[in-house]
Coordinates of C-alpha atoms in Angstrom, one line a residue:
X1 CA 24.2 81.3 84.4
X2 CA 20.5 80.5 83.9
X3 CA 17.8 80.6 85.9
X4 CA 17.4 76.6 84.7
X5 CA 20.6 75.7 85.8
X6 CA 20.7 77.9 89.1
X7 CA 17.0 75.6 90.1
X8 CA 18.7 72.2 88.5
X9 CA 21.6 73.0 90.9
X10 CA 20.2 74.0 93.9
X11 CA 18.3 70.5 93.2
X12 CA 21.2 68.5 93.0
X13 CA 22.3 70.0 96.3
X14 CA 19.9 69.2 97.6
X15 CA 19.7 65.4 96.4
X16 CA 23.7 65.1 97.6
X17 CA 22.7 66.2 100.9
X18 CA 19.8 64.1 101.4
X19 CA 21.7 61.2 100.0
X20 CA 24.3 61.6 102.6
X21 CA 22.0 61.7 105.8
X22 CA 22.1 58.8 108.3
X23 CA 18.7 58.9 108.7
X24 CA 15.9 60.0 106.1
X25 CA 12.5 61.1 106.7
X26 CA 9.6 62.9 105.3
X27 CA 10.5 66.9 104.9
X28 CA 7.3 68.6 105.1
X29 CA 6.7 69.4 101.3
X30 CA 5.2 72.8 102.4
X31 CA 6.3 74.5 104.7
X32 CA 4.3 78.0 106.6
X33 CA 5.4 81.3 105.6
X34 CA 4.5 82.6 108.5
X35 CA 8.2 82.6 110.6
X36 CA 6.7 85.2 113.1
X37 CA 4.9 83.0 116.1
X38 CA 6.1 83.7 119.6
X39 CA 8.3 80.4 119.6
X40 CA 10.4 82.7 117.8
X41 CA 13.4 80.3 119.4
X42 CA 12.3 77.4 117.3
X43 CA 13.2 79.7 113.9
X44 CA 16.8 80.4 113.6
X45 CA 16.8 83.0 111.5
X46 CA 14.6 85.0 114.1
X47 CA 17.3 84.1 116.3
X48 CA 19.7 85.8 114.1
X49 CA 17.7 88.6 113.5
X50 CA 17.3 89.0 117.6
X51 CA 20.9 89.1 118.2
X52 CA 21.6 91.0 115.3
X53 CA 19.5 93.5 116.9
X54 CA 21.4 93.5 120.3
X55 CA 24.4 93.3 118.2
X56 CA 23.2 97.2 116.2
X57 CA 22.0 97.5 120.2
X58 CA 25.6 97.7 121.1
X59 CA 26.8 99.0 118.0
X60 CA 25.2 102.3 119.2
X61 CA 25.7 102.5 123.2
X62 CA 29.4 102.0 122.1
X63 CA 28.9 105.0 120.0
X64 CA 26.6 107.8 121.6
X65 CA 28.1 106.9 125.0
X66 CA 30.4 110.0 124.1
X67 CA 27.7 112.4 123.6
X68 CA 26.6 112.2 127.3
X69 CA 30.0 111.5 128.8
X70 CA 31.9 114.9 126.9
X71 CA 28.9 116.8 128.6
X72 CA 30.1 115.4 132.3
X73 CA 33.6 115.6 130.9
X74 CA 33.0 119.6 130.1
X75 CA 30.7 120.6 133.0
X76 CA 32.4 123.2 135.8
X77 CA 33.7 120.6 138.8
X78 CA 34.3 122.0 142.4
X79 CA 38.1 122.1 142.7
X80 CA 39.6 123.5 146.1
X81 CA 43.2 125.2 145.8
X82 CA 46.2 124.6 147.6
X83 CA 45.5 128.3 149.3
X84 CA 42.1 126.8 150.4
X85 CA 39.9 128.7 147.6
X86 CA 37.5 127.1 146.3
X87 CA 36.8 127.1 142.1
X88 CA 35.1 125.2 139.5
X89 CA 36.8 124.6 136.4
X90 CA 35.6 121.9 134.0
X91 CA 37.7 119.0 133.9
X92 CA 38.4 119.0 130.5
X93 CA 38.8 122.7 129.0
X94 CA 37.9 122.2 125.5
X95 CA 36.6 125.3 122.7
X96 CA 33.4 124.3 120.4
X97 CA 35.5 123.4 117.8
X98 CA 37.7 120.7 120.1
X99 CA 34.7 119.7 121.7
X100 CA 33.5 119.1 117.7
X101 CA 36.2 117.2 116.5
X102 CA 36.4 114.9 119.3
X103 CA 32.9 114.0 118.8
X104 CA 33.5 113.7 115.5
X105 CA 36.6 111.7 115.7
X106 CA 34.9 108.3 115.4
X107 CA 33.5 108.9 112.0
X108 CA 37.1 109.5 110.4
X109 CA 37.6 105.9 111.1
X110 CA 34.1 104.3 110.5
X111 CA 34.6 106.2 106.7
X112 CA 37.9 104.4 105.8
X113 CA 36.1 100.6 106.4
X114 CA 32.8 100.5 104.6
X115 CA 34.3 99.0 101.5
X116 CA 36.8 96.9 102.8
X117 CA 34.2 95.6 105.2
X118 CA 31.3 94.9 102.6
X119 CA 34.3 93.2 100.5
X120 CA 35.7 91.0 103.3
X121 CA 32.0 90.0 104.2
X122 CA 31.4 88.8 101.1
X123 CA 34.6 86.8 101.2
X124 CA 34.7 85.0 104.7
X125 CA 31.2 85.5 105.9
X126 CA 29.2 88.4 107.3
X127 CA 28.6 87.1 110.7
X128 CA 32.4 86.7 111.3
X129 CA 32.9 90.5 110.1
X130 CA 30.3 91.3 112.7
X131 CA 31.8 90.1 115.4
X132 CA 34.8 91.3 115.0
X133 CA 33.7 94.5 114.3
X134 CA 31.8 94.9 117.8
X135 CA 34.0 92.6 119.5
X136 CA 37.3 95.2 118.9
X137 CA 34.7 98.6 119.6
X138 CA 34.1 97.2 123.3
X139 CA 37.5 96.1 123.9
X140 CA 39.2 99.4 123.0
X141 CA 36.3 101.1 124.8
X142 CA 37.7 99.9 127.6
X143 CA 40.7 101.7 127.3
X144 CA 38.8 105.5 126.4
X145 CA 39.1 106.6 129.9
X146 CA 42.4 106.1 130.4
X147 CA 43.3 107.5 127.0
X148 CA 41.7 110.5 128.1
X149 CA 43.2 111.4 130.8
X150 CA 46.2 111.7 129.0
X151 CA 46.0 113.5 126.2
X152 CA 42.8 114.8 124.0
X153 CA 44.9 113.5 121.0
X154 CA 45.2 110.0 122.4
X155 CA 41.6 110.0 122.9
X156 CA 40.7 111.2 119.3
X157 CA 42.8 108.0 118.1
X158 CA 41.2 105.6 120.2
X159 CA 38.1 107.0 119.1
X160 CA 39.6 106.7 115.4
X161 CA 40.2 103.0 115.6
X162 CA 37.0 102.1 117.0
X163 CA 35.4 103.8 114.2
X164 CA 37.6 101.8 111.6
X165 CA 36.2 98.4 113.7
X166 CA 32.9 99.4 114.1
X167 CA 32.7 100.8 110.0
X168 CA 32.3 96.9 108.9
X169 CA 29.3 96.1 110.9
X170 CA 26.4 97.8 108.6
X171 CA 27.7 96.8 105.4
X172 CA 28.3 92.9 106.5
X173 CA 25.2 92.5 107.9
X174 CA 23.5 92.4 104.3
X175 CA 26.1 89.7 103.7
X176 CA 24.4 87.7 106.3
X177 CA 20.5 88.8 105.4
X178 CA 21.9 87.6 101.6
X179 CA 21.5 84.1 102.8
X180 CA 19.3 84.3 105.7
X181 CA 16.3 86.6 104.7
X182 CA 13.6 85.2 102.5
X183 CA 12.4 87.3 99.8
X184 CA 9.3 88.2 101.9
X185 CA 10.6 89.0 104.9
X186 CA 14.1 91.1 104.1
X187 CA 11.8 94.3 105.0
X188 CA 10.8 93.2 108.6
X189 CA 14.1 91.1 109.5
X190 CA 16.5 93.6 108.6
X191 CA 14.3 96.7 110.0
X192 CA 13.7 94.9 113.3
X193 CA 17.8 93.9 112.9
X194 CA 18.7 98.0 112.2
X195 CA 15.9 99.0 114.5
X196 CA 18.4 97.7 117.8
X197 CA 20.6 100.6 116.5
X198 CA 17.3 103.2 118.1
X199 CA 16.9 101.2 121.2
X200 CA 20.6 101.3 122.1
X201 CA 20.7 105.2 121.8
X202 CA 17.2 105.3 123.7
X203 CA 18.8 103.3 126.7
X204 CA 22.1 104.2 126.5
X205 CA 21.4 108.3 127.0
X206 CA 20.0 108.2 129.6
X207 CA 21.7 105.3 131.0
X208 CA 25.0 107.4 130.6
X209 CA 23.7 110.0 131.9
X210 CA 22.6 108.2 135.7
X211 CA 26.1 106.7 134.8
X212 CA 28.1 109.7 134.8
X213 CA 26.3 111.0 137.7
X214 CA 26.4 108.3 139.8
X215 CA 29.7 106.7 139.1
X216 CA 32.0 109.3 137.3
X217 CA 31.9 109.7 133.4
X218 CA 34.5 106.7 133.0
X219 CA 31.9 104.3 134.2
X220 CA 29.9 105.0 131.2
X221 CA 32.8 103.3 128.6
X222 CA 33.2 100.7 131.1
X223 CA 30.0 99.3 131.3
X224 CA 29.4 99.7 127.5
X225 CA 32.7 97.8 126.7
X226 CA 31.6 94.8 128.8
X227 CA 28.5 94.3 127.3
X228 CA 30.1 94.6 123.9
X229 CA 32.0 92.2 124.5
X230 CA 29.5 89.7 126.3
X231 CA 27.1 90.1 122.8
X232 CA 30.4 88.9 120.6
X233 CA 30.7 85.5 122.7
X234 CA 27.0 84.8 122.1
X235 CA 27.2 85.9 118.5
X236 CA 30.1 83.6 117.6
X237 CA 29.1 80.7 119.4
X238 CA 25.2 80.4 118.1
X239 CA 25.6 82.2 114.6
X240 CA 26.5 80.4 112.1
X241 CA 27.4 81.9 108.2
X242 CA 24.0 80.4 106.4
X243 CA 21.1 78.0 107.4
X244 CA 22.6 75.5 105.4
X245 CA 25.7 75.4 108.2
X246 CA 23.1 75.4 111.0
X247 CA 22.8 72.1 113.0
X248 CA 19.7 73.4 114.4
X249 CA 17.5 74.5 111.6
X250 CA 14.4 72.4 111.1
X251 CA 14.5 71.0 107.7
X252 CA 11.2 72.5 106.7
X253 CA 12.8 75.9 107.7
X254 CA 15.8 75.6 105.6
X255 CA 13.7 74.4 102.6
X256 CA 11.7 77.4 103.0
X257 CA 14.7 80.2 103.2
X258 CA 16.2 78.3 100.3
X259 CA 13.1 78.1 98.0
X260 CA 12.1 82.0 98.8
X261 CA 15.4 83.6 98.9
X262 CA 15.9 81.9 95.3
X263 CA 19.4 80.8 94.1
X264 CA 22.4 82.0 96.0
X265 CA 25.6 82.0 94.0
X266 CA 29.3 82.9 94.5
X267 CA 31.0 86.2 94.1
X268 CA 34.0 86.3 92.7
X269 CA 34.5 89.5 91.7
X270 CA 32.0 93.1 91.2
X271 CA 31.1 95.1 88.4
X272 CA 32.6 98.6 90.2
X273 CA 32.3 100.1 86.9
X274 CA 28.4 99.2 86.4
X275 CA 27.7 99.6 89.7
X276 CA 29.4 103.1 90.2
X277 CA 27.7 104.0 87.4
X278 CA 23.9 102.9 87.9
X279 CA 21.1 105.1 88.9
X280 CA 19.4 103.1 91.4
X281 CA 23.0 102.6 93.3
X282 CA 23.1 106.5 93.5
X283 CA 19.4 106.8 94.5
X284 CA 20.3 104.3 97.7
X285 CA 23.5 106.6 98.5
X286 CA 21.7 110.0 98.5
X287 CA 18.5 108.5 100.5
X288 CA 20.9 107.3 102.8
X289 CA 23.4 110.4 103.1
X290 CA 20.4 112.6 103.9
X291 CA 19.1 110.2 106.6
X292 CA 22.1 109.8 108.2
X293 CA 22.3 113.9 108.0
X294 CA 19.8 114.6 110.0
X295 CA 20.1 112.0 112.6
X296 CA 23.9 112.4 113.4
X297 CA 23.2 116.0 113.6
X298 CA 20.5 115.3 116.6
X299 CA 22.8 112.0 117.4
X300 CA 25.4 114.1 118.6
X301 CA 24.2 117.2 119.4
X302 CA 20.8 116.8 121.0
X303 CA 21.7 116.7 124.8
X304 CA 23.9 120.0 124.0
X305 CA 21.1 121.6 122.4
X306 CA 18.3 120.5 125.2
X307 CA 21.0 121.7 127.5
X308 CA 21.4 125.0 125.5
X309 CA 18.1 125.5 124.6
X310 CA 16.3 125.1 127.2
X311 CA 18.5 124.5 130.5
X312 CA 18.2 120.9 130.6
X313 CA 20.9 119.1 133.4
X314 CA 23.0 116.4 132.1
X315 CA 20.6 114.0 133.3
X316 CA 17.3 115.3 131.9
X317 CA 19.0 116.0 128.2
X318 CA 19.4 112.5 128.2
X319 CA 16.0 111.2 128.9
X320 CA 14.5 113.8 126.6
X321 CA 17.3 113.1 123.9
X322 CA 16.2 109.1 124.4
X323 CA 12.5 110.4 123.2
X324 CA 13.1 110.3 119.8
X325 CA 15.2 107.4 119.3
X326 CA 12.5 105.1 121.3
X327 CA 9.9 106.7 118.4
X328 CA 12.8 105.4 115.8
X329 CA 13.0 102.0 117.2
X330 CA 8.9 101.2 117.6
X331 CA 8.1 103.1 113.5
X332 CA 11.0 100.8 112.7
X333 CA 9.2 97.6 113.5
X334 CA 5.5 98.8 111.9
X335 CA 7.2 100.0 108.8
X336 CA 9.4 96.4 108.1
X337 CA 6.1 94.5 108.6
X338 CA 3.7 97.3 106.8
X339 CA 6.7 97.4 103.8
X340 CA 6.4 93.4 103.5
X341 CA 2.4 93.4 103.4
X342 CA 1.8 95.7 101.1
X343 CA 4.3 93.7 98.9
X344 CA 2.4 90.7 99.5
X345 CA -0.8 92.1 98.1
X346 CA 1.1 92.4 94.5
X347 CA -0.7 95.5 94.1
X348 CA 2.5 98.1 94.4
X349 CA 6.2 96.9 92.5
X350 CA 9.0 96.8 95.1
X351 CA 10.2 100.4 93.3
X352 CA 6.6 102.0 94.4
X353 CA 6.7 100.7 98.0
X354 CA 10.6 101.7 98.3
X355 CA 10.0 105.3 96.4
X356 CA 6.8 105.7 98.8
X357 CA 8.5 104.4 102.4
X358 CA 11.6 106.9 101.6
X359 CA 10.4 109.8 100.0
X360 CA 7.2 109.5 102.3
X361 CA 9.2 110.0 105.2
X362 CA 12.0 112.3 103.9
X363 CA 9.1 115.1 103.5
X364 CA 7.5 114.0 106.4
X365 CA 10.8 114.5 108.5
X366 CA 11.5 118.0 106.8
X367 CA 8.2 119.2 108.1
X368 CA 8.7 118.5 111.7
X369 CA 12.6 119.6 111.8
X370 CA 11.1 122.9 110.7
X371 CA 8.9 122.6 113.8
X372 CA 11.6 122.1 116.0
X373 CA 13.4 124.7 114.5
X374 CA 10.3 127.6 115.8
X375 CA 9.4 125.6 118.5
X376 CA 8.8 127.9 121.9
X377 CA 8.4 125.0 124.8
X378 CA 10.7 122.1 125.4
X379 CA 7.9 119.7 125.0
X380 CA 7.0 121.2 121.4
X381 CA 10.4 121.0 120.8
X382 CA 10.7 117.3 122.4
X383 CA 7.0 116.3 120.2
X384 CA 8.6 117.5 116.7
X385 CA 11.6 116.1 117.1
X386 CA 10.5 112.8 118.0
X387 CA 8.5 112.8 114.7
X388 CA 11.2 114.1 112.7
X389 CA 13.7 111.0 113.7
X390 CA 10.6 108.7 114.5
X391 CA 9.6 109.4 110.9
X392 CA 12.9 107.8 109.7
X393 CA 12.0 104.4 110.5
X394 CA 9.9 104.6 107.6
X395 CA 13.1 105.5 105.2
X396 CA 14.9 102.6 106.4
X397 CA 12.3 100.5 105.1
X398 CA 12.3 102.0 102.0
X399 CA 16.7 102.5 100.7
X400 CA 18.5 100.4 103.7
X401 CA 16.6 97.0 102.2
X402 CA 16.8 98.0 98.6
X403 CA 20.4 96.8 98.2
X404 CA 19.2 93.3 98.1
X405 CA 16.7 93.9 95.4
X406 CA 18.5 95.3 93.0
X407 CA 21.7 93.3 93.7
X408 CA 21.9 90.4 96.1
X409 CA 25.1 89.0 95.6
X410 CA 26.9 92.3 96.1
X411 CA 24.9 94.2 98.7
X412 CA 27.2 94.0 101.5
X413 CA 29.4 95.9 99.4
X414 CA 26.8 98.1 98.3
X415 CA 26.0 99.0 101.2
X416 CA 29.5 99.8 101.7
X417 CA 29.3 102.2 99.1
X418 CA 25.9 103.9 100.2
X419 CA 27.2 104.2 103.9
X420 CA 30.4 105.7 103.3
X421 CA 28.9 108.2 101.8
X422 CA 26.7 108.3 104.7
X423 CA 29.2 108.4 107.1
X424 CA 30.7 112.1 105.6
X425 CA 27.5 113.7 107.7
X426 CA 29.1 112.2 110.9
X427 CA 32.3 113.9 110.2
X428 CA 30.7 117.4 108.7
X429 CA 27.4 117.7 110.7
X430 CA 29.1 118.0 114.1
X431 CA 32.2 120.0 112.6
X432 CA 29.5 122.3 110.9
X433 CA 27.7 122.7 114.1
X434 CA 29.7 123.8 116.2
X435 CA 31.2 126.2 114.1
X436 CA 27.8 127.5 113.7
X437 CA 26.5 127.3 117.1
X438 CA 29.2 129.2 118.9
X439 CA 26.7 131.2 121.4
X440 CA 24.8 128.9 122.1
X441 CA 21.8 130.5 121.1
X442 CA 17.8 129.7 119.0
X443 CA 19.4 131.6 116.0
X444 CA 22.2 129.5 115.4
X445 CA 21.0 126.5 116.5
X446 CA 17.9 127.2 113.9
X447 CA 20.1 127.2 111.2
X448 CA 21.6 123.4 112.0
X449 CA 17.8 122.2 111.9
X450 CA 17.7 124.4 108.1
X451 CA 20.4 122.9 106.9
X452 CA 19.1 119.2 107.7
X453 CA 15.3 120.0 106.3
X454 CA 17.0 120.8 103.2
X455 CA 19.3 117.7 102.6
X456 CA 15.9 115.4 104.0
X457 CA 14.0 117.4 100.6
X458 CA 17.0 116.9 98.6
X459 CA 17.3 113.2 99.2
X460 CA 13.1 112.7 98.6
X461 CA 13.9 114.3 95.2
X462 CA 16.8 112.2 94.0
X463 CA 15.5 109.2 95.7
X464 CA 11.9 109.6 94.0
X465 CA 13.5 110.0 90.5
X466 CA 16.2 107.3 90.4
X467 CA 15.4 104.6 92.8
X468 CA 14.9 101.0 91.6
X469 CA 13.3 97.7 93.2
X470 CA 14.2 95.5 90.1
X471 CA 17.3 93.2 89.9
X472 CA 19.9 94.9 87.7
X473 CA 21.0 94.0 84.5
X474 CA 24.8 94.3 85.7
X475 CA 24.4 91.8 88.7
X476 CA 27.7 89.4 88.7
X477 CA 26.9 85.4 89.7
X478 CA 29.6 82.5 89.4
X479 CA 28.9 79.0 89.7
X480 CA 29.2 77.4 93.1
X481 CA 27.3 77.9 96.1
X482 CA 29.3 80.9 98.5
X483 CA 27.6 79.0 101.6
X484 CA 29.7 76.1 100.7
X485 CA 32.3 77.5 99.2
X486 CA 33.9 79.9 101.9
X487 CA 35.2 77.0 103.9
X488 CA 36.0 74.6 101.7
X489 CA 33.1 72.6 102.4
X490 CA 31.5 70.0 99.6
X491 CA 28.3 69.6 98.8
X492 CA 28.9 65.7 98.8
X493 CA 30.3 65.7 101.8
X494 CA 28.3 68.5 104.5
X495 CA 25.4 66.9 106.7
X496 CA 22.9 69.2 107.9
X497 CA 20.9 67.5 110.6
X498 CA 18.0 69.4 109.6
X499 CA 17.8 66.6 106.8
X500 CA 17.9 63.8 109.6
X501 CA 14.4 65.0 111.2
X502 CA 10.6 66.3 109.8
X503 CA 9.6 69.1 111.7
X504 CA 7.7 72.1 111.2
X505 CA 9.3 75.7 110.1

């Protein structure tokens, strides 16, 4: 398919839908490029992008809300006998290596549904994939208390099954940033989007942590599982697959996303073999695998090791494990905007501001896990650390957005691909640990933080020499829009009221 015929198209789409309108009036011939006033209500893809940031939000409460509660689930409890002695045994008795693989447990399921996730995205809409995908987390949250109390093997299979859920929500969101980003602005939208991910671990530590003092470890799943489930119903009801199905968008807002995001086509099928096979694919999957190293590793194990280390309470380890993650959450939203600008200025390719966001920070972060690694005090400890993971806000402006410039139409199921690899660290890393840290002491936990500096260095290298911001020669288009096509819907027939009304974007 041309890029002539993809334009004449989008044209005639255009024309059919105008033509069908009740009411016609002026559209506003050009429209602002700047979407980022503080009316932010009055642009519906800001609206997307803020609930797809409380959407990550819960996406990672429902996730590290483990991390505190096994701490409260593991601590020595004051238990009187029948004989009237008094002991403490923790409630639940479990070795390192249990204590791994239930923490751990999640990420055997989150592997298995990358793919299928970024595939079924692509075929009935990313937004719908998204809500299911939280939607099912909270409600089987819910039921992790319970589960618990039962058996540790019913509570590694609820944990299992969430992860299967919750493995569709990263790679269907670039399904829904395919047809909602412009051009300009995938950096900043899908950075501020990922960044929710951060702010949900910063308030849900220490928010477990008051929760599992004040109201018993369970109350930590049950508050998270409610609020899951309150973001879905919002999601569904105001989210809608594309602008051009939003009765809400102004028309000079859908004229812009349309003329900046370019043609969007159907996908009816994807090149595995190409794809599988190209350089800049691989270059996404290691940047991303060595991200993801290093911040599972602290994900899951950084209120054990402030608790370790330095003889942090329950409640302490999770305000100074939230540190970093608030770091994350605010370089996040620079770095989106910063990666977009310097684009703008036309004076660096997209592969030069992608190779110098990821590898940048990769080194950057290497540096300070060493830190951490020697550090003496808890607040050098807490400083480094908060650079290292802060530091990787940068990287996701870099690989996270590069799917969709080297591959559009197929980068929800690329970054299938890139985070199922990514997801092996969040099976290995906490396994690894706690085989290696089984004294608890500086030693062994200096050799976790050696292992991740390594895999960040690795990742800069094979990032730096393979990465790509160019569209690939191997990219698959059909005719027919997929924002029309998914529902059955014609373009002679839809009416988008956006075309009934002149208003600004």
């Amino acid at each position: 398919m041309s890029e002539e015929n993809c334009v004449s198209d989008d044209l005639k789409r255009q024309a059919a839908l105008f033509y069908n309108s009740t009411e016609r009036e002026r559209i506003d011939p050009a429209p602002e490029s700047d979407g980022f006033s503080w009316r932010f209500w009055e642009k519906r893809r800001l609206v997307v992008a803020l609930l797809a940031f409380f959407g990550f939000f819960n996406v990672y409460a429902l996730r590290v809300n483990l991390s505190v509660a096994v701490i409260a689930m593991t601590e020595p409890i004051e238990l009187e006998l029948d004989n009237g002695t008094t002991v403490y045994v923790p409630e639940f008795d479990w070795s390192p290596q249990t204590k791994g693989l239930v923490l751990s447990s999640f990420f055997y399921g989150y592997l298995l549904t990358q793919l299928p996730g970024g595939w079924l995205a692509s075929k009935i809409g990313g937004h719908r994939m998204f809500a299911i995908g939280v939607g099912a987390t909270s409600l089987l949250t819910l039921f992790t208390p319970p589960l618990a109390h039962i058996s540790t093997g019913l509570l590694v299979t609820v944990r299992v099954i969430e992860g299967l859920f919750e493995g569709v929500t990263y790679p269907c969101i670039h399904a829904v940033w395919s047809v909602w980003a412009p051009a300009g602005e995938r950096a900043r939208l899908a950075s501020f989007a990922f960044s929710g991910s951060y702010v949900g671990t910063v308030v849900s530590l220490p928010v477990s942590a008051y929760l599992a003092r004040y109201t018993g470890w369970p109350g930590i799943f049950y508050v998270s599982g409610i609020f899951g489930l309150l973001w879905t119903t919002i999601w569904w009801l105001v989210v809608k697959e594309s602008p051009e199905r939003d009765p809400h968008i102004t028309a000079a807002e859908l004229k812009y996303i349309q003329e900046s995001r370019g043609c969007t086509r159907g996908v009816r099928s994807h090149p595995w073999r190409a794809m599988l096979s190209s350089g800049p694919v691989w270059a996404i999957v290691a940047a991303h695998f060595s991200e993801n190293w290093g911040f599972y590793t602290l994900l899951t194990f950084l209120p054990t090791f402030m608790q370790d280390a330095f003889g942090f309470s329950t409640s302490s380890s999770g305000w100074s494990s939230a540190v970093p993650y608030l770091a994350m959450s605010l370089t996040l939203q620079v770095s989106g905007v910063l990666a977009d600008w310097l684009l703008s200025l036309r004076r660096l390719s997209v592969t030069a501001v992608r190779r110098l966001f990821t590898c940048g920070a990769f080194v950057a972060q290497t540096v300070f896990m060493l830190g951490a690694a020697y550090s003496s005090s808890p607040s050098a400890c807490i400083a480094c650390l908060t650079l290292a993971v802060g530091l990787g806000g940068f990287a996701w402006s870099g690989f996270s957005v590069n799917h969709l410039d080297i591959a559009p139409p197929h980068a929800s199921v690329l970054m299938g691909v890139s985070n199922t690899v990514a997801t092996l660290p969040g099976i290995v890393s906490p396994a690894l640990a706690g085989a290696i840290v089984t004294d608890k002491s500086p030693e062994q936990w200096r050799i976790v933080f050696f292992i991740s500096s390594a895999i960040y260095l690795s990742g800069a290298a094979l990032y730096g020499a393979l990465c790509s911001g160019n569209r690939q020669a191997w990219v698959v288009e059909v005719e027919g829009d997929a924002t029309f096509d998914t529902d059955g819907a014609s373009t002679t027939t839809y009416d988008n009221k956006a075309l009934d009304r002149s208003s600004e974007m």
